[in-house]
Short mmCIF file of C-alpha atoms in Angstrom, two decimals:
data_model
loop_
_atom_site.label_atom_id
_atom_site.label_comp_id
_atom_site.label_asym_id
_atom_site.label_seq_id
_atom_site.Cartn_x
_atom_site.Cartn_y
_atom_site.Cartn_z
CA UNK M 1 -20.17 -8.59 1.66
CA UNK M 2 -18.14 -5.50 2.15
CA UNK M 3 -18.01 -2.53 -0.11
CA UNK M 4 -14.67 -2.17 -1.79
CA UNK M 5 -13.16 1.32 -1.33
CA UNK M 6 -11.26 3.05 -4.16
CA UNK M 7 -8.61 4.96 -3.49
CA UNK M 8 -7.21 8.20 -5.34
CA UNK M 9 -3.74 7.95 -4.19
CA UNK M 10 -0.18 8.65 -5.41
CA UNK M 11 -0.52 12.33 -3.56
CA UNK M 12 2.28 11.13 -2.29
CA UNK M 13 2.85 7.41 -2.29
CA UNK M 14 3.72 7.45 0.98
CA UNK M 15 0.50 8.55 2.23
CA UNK M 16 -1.16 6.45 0.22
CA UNK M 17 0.55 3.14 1.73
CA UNK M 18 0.35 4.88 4.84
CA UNK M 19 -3.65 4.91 4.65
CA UNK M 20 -3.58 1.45 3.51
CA UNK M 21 -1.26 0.55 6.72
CA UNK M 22 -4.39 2.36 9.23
CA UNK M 23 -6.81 0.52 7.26
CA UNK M 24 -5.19 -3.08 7.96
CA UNK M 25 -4.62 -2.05 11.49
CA UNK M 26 -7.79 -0.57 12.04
CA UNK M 27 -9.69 -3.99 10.87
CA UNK M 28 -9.96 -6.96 13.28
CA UNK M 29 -8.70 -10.13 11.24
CA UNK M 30 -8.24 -13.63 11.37
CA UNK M 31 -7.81 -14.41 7.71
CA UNK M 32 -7.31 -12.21 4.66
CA UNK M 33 -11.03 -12.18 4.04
CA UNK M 34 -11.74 -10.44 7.03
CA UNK M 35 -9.97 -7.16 5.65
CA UNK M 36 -11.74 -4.51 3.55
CA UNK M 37 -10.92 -4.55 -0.04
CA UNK M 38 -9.52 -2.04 -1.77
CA UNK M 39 -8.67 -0.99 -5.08
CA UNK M 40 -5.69 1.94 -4.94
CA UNK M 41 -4.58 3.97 -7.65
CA UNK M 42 -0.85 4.71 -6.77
CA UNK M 43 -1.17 7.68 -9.29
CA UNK M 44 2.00 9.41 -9.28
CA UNK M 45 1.93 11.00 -12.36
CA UNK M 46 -1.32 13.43 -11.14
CA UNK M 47 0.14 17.64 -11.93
CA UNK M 48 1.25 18.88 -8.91
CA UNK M 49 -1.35 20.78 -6.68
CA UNK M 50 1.79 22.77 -5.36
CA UNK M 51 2.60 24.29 -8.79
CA UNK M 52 -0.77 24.58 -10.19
CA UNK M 53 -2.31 26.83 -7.12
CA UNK M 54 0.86 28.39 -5.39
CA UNK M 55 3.69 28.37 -8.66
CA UNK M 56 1.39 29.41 -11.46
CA UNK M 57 1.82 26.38 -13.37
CA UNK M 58 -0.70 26.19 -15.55
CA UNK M 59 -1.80 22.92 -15.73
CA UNK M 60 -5.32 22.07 -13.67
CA UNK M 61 -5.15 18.49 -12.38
CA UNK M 62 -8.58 18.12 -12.25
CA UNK M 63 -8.54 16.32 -15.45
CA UNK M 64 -6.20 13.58 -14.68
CA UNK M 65 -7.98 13.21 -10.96
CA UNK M 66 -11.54 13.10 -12.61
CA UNK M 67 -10.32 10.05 -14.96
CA UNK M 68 -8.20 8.62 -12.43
CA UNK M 69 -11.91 8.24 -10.45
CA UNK M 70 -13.19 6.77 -13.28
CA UNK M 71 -10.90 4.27 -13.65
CA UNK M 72 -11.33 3.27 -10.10
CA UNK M 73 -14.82 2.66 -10.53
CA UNK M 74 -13.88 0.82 -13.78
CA UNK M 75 -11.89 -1.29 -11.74
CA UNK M 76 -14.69 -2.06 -9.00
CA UNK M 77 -14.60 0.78 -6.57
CA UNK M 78 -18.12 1.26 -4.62
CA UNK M 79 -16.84 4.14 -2.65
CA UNK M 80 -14.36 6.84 -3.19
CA UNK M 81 -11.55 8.15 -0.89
CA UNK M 82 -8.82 10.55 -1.26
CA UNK M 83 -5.60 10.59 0.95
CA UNK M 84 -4.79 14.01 0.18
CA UNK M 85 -6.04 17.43 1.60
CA UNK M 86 -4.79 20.11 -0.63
CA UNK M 87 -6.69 17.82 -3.87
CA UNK M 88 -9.87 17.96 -1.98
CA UNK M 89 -9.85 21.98 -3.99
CA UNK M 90 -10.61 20.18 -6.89
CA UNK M 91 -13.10 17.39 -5.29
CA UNK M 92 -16.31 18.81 -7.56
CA UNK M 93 -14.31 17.55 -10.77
CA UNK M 94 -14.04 14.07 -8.85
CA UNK M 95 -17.90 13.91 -8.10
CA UNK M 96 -18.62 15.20 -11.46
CA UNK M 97 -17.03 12.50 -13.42
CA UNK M 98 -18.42 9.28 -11.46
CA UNK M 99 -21.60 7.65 -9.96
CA UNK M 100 -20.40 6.61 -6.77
CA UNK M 101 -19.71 8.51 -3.58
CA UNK M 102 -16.76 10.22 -2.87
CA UNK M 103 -15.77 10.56 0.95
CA UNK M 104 -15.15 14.08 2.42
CA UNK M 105 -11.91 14.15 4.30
CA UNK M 106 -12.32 18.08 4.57
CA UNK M 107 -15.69 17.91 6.08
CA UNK M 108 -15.44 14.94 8.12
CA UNK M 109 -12.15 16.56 9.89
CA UNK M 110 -13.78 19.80 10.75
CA UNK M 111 -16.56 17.98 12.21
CA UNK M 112 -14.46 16.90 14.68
CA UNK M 113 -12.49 20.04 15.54
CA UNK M 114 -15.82 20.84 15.99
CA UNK M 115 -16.12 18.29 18.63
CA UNK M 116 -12.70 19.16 20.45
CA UNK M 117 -12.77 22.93 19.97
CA UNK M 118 -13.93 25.22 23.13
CA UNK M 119 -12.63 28.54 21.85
CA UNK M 120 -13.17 28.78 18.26
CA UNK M 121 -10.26 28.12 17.12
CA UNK M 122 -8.31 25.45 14.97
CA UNK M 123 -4.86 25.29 13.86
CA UNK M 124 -4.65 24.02 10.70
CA UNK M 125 -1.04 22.13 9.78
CA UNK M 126 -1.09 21.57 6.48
CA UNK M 127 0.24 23.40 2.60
CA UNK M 128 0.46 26.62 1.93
CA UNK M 129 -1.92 26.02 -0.68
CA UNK M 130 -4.53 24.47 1.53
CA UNK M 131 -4.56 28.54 2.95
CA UNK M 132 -4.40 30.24 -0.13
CA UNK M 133 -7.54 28.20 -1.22
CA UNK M 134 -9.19 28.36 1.83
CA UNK M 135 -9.80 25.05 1.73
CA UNK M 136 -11.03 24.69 5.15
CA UNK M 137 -12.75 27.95 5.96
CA UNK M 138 -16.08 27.15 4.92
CA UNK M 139 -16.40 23.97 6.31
CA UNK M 140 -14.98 25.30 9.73
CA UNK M 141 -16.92 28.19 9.68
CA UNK M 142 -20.28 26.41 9.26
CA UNK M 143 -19.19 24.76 12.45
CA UNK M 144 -18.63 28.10 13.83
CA UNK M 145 -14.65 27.79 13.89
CA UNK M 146 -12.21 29.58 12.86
CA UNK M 147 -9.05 28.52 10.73
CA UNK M 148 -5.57 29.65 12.01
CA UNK M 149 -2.46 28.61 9.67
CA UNK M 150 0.76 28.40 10.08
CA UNK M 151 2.81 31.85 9.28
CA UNK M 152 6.32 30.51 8.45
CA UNK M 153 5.17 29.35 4.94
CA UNK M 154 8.39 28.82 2.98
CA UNK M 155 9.53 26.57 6.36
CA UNK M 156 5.99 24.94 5.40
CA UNK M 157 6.68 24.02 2.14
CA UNK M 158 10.74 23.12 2.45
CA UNK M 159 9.23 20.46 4.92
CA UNK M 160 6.46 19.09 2.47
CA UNK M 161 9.20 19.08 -0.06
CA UNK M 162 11.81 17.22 2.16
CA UNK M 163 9.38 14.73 3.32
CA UNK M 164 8.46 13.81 -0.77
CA UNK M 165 12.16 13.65 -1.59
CA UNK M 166 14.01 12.18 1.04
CA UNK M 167 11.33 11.21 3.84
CA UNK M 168 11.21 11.99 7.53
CA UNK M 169 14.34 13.54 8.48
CA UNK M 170 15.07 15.92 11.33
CA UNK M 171 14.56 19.39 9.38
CA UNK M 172 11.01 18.59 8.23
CA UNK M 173 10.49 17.70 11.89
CA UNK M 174 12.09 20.49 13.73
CA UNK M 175 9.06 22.43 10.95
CA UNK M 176 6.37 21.16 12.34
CA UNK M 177 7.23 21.41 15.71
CA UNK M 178 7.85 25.22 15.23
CA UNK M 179 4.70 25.64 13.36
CA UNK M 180 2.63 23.50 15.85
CA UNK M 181 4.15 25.80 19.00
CA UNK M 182 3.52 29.24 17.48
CA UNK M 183 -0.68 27.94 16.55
CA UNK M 184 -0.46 27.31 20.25
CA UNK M 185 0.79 30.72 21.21
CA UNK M 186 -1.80 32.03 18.99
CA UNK M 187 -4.48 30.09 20.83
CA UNK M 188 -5.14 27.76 18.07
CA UNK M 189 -4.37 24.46 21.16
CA UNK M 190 -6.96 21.95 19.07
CA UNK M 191 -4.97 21.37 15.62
CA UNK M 192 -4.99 19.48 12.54
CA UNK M 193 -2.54 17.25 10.70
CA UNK M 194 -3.89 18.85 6.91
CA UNK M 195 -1.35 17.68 5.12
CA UNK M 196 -0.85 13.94 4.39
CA UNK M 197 3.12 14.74 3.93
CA UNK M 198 2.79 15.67 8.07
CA UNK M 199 0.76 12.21 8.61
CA UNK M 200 4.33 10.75 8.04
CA UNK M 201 5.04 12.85 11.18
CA UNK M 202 2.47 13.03 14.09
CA UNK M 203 4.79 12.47 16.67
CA UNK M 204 6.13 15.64 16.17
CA UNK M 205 3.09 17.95 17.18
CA UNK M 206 3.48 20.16 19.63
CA UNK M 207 2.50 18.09 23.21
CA UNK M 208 1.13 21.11 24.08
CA UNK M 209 -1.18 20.73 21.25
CA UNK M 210 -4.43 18.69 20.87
CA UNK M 211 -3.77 17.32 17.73
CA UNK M 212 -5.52 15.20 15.42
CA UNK M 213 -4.71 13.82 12.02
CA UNK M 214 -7.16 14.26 8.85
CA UNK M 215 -6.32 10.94 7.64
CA UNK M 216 -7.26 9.20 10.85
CA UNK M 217 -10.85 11.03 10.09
CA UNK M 218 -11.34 9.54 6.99
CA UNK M 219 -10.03 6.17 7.76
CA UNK M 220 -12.52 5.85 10.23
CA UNK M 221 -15.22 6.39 7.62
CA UNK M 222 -13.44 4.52 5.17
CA UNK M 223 -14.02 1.55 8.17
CA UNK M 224 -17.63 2.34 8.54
CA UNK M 225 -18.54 3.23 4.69
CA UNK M 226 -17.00 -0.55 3.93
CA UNK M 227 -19.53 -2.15 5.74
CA UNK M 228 -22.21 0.15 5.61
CA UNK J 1 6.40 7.75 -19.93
CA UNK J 2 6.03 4.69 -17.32
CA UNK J 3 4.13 1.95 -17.76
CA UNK J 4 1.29 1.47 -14.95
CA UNK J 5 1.97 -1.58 -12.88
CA UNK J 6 -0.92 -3.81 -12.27
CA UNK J 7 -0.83 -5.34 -8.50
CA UNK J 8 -2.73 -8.79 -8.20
CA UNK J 9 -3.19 -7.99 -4.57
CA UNK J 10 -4.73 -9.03 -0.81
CA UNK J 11 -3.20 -12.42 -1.16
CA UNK J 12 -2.14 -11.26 2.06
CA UNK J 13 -2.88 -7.76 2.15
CA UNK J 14 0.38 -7.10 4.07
CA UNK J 15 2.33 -8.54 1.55
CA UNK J 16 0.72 -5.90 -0.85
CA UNK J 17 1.58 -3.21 1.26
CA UNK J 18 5.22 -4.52 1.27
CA UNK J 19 5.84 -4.75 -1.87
CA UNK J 20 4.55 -1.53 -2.74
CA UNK J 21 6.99 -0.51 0.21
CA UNK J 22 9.58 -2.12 -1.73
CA UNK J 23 8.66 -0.67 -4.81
CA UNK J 24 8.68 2.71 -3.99
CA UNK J 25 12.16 2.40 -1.83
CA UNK J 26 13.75 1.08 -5.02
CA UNK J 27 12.96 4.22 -6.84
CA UNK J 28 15.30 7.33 -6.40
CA UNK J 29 12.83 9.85 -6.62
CA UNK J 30 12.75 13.94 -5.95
CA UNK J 31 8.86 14.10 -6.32
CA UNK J 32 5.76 12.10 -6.41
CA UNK J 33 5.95 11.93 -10.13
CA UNK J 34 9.50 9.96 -10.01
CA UNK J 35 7.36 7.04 -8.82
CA UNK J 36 6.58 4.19 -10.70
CA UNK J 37 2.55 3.71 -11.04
CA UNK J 38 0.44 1.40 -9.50
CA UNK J 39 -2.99 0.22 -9.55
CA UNK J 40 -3.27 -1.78 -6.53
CA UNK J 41 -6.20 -4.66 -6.23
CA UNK J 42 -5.73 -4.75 -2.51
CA UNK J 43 -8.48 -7.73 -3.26
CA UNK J 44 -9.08 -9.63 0.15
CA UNK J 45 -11.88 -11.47 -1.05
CA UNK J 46 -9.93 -14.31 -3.08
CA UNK J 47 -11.14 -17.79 -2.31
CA UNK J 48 -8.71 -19.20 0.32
CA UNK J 49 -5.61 -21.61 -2.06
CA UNK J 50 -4.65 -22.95 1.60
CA UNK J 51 -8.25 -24.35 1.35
CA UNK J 52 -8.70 -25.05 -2.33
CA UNK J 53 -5.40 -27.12 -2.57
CA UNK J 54 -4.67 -28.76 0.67
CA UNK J 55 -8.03 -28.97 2.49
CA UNK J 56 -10.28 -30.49 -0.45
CA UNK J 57 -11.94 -26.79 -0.32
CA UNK J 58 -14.44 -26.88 -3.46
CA UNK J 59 -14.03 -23.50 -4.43
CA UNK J 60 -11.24 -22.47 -7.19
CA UNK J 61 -9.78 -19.29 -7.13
CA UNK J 62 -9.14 -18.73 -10.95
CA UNK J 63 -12.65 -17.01 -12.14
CA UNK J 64 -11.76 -14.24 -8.65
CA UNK J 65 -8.19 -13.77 -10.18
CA UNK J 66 -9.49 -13.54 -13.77
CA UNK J 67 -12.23 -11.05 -13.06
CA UNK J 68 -9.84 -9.36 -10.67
CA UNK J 69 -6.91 -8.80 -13.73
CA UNK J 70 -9.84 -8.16 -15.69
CA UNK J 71 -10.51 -5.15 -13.85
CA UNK J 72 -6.91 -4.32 -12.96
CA UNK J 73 -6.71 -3.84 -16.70
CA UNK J 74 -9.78 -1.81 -16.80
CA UNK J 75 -8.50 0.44 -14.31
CA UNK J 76 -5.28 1.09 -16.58
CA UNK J 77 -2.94 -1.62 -16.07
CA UNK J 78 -0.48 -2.37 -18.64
CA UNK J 79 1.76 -5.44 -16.81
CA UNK J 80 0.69 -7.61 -13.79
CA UNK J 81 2.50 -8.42 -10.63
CA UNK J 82 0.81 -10.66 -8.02
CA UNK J 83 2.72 -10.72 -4.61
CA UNK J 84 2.03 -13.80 -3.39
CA UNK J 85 4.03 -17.47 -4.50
CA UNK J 86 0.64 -19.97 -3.71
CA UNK J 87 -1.25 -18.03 -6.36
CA UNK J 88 1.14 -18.35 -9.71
CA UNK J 89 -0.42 -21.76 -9.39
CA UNK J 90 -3.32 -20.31 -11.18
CA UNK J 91 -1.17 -17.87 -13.30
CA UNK J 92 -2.98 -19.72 -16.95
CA UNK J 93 -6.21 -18.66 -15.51
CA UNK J 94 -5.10 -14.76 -15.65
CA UNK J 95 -3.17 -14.79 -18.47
CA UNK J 96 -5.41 -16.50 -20.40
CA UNK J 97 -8.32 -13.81 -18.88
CA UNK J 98 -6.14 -10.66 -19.90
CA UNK J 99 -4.01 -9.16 -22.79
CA UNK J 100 -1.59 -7.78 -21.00
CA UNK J 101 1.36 -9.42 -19.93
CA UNK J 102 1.59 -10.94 -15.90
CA UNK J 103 5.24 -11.15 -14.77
CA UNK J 104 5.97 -14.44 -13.75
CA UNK J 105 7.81 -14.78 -9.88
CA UNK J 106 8.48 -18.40 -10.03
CA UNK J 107 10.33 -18.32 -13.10
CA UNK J 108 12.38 -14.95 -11.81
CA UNK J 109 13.54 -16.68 -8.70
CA UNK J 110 14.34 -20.02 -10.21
CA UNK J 111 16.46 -18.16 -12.58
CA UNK J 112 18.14 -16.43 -9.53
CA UNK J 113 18.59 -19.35 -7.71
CA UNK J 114 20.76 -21.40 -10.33
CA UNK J 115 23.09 -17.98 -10.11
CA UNK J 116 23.46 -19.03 -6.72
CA UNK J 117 23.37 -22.52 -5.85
CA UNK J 118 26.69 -24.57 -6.73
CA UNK J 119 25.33 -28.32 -5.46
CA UNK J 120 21.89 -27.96 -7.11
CA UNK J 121 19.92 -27.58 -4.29
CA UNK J 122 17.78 -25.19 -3.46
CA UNK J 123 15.55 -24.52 -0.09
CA UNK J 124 12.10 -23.39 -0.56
CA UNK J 125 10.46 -21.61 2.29
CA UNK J 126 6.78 -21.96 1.62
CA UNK J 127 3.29 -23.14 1.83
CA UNK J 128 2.69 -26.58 1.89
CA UNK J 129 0.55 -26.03 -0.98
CA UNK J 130 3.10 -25.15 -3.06
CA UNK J 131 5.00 -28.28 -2.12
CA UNK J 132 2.19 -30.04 -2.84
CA UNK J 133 1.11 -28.66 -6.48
CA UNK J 134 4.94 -28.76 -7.25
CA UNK J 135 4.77 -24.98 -8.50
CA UNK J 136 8.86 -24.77 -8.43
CA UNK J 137 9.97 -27.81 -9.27
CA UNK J 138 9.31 -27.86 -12.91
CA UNK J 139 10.97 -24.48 -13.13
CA UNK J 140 13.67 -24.90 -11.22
CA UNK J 141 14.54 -28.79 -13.04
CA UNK J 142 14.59 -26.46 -16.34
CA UNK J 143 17.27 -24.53 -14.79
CA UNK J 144 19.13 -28.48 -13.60
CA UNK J 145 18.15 -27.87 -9.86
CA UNK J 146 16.27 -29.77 -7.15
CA UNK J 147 13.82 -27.88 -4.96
CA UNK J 148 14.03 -29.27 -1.55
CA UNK J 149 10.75 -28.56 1.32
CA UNK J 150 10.91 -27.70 5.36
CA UNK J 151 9.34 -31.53 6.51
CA UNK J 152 7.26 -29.96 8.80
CA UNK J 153 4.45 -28.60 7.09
CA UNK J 154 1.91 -28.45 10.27
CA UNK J 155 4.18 -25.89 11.75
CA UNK J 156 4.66 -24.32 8.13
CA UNK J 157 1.15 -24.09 7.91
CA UNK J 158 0.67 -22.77 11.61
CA UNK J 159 3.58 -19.74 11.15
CA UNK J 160 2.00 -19.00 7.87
CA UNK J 161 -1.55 -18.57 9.43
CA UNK J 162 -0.60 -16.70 12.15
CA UNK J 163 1.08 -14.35 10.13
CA UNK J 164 -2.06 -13.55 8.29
CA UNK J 165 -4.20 -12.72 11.83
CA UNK J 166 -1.59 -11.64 14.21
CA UNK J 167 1.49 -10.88 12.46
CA UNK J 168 5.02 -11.27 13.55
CA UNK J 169 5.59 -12.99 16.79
CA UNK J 170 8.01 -15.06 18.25
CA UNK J 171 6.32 -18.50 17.37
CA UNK J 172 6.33 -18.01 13.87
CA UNK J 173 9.53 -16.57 13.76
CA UNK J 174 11.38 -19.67 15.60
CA UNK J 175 9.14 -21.91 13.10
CA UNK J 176 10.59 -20.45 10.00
CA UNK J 177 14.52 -20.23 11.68
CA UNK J 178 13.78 -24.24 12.49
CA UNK J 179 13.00 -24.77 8.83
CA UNK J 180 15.73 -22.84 7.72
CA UNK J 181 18.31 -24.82 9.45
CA UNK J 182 16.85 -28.19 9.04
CA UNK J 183 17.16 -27.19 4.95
CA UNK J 184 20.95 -25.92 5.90
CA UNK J 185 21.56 -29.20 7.56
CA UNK J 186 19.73 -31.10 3.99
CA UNK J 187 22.73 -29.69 1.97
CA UNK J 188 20.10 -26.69 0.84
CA UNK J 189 21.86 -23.85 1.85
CA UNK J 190 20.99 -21.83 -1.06
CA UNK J 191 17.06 -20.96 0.10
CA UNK J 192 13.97 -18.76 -1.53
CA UNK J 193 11.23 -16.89 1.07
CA UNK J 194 8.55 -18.81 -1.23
CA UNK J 195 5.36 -17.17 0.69
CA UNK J 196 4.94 -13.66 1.44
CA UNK J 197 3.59 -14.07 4.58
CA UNK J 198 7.27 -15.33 5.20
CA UNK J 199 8.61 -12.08 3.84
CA UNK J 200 7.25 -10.25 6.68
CA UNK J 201 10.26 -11.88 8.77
CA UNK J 202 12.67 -12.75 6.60
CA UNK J 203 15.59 -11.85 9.21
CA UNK J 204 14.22 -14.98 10.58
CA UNK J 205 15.81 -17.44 8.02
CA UNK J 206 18.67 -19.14 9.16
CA UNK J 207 22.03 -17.33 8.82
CA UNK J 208 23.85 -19.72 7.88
CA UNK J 209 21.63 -19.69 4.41
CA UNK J 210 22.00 -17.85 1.63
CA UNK J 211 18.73 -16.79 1.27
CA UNK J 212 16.95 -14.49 -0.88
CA UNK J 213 13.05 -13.45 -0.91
CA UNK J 214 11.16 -14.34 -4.43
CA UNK J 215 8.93 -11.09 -3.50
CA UNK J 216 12.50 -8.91 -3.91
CA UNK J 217 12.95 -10.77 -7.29
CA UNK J 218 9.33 -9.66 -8.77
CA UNK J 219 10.09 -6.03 -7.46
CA UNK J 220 13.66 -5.87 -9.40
CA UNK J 221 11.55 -7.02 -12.40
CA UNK J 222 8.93 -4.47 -12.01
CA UNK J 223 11.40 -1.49 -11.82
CA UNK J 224 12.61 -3.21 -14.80
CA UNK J 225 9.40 -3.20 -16.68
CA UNK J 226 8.04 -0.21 -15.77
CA UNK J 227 10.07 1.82 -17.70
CA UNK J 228 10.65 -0.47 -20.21
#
């Protein structure tokens, strides 16, 4: 009997079908029963994380996320995951409101920058607000790492924007690439895809780069947590 | 305000993905919150209906789908979709388990196939099961037209379960493009994708058909309804 996973999705859609997509592939199958199950909130109507921590806005989605969880577990879910970085800021809310576990995508990625990391240092691909949070310093630092971002922030955000509006296209691209270069020429050679907006993008990395995506981290737990 | 779209899911999980594919390239959107919502049962644990209705299986599928809209509507539902054509055979067994109301796919793509077919025929690409339990022909009679089946129901059978462990490949392709064309050649040139395994491939149909996919149908209907 596998555990079924819930899902806080909708942050985007995209993403969230796009973690569903891994999930399938990631799961040897000969029938439908041999795939995890899942129960996914496509929750597109959560306040945007973008407005509320770099615009001002005043309205804290950790309400709607906290009875969004709820819900999930209403509806069955044993385990909790979360294909989006930036609303990992307001994970405590998430925890607070339910019984069952929610999966750390933050922690389980810098765990293994930890792994790939020989000089300290990890680029870190993702929102603007993901920085201004810090989202990732703590977590790297107790793994004695060091977070580098991406300076060309309004390029940042135009390309998290493009990708929500009208999908992968080559400006949001030519962004990344730029971004993922200049970590490199900072040092910053072991990166990671923070932003589940990028996810739609890998390919366009830097080579140069060592690059990992956060949603491949927590699909692999998501894999091991459903049979666990 | 949109209404939250319940997803009867994992019946095969790919189809679930697809429609919610579907779903969200039907929506013109500039942000996440243009999206319609979803909360997705990606539920892969479903007693087999290949086995329940054409192998003498024991095991009835109606309590898993009436628990499973049960907690669909926990989780916030307020309509239900299920992706998959086999299942509407036990669509009394959910609406009698819920309050909310479940769209109803057969009934949609009858009602699009009499705006198409001018000799009364009509094709339907599907499980043998559904041949079997007769889940269009009552529908389509109301609307004065004949379903005709592909005669071949061990290759049906054989595409349809290789779709569900390997996915596309050539084999099931050529099966479903035989079918097509032996319907074409029956006078049924008007034809329904009536499995969603089948709508994995559906450039595979004949071309000489006029074909549409009963899964496109249910998404038109749940654009429809979720801002209704």
């Amino acid at each position: 009997m596998m555990r079924r996973i819930g899902i806080l999705g909708g942050m985007g859609p995209e993403a969230t079908i796009l973690i569903m997509q891994k999930i399938l592939a990631g799961t040897p199958a000969n029938d439908d029963s041999d795939h995890i199950p899942l129960i996914v909130d496509q929750n597109t109507q959560i306040p945007s994380r973008i407005k509320h921590l770099l615009e001002g806005g005043t309205v804290d989605p950790s309400a709607a996320l906290a009875d969004m969880a709820r819900r999930l577990v209403a509806g069955g879910a044993d385990v909790l995951a979360m294909p989006c970085n930036t609303a990992h800021h307001y994970a405590d809310a998430i925890r607070g409101a339910v019984s069952v576990p929610m999966l750390d995508m933050i922690e389980l990625s810098c765990a293994h920058a930890a792994s790939l990391s020989t000089n300290g240092l990890v680029g870190v691909l993702g929102s603007p607000a993901v920085r201004k949070v810090g989202l990732f310093d703590g977590p790297l630092a107790r793994h004695g790492l060091k977070a580098i971002y991406a300076e060309d922030e309004d390029a940042t955000l135009t390309a998290i924007r493009q990708l929500k509006s009208v999908g992968p296209k080559p400006e949001a691209r030519a962004i990344l690439t730029a971004a993922s270069e200049a970590l490199c020429a900072r040092g910053a050679t072991v990166q990671m895809i923070a932003c589940t907006e990028f996810s739609l993008i890998p390919e366009s990395v830097s080579p140069q780069a060592t690059a990992f995506d956060t949603l491949d981290q927590l699909v692999k737990e998501v894999l091991l947590q459903a049979k666990a």
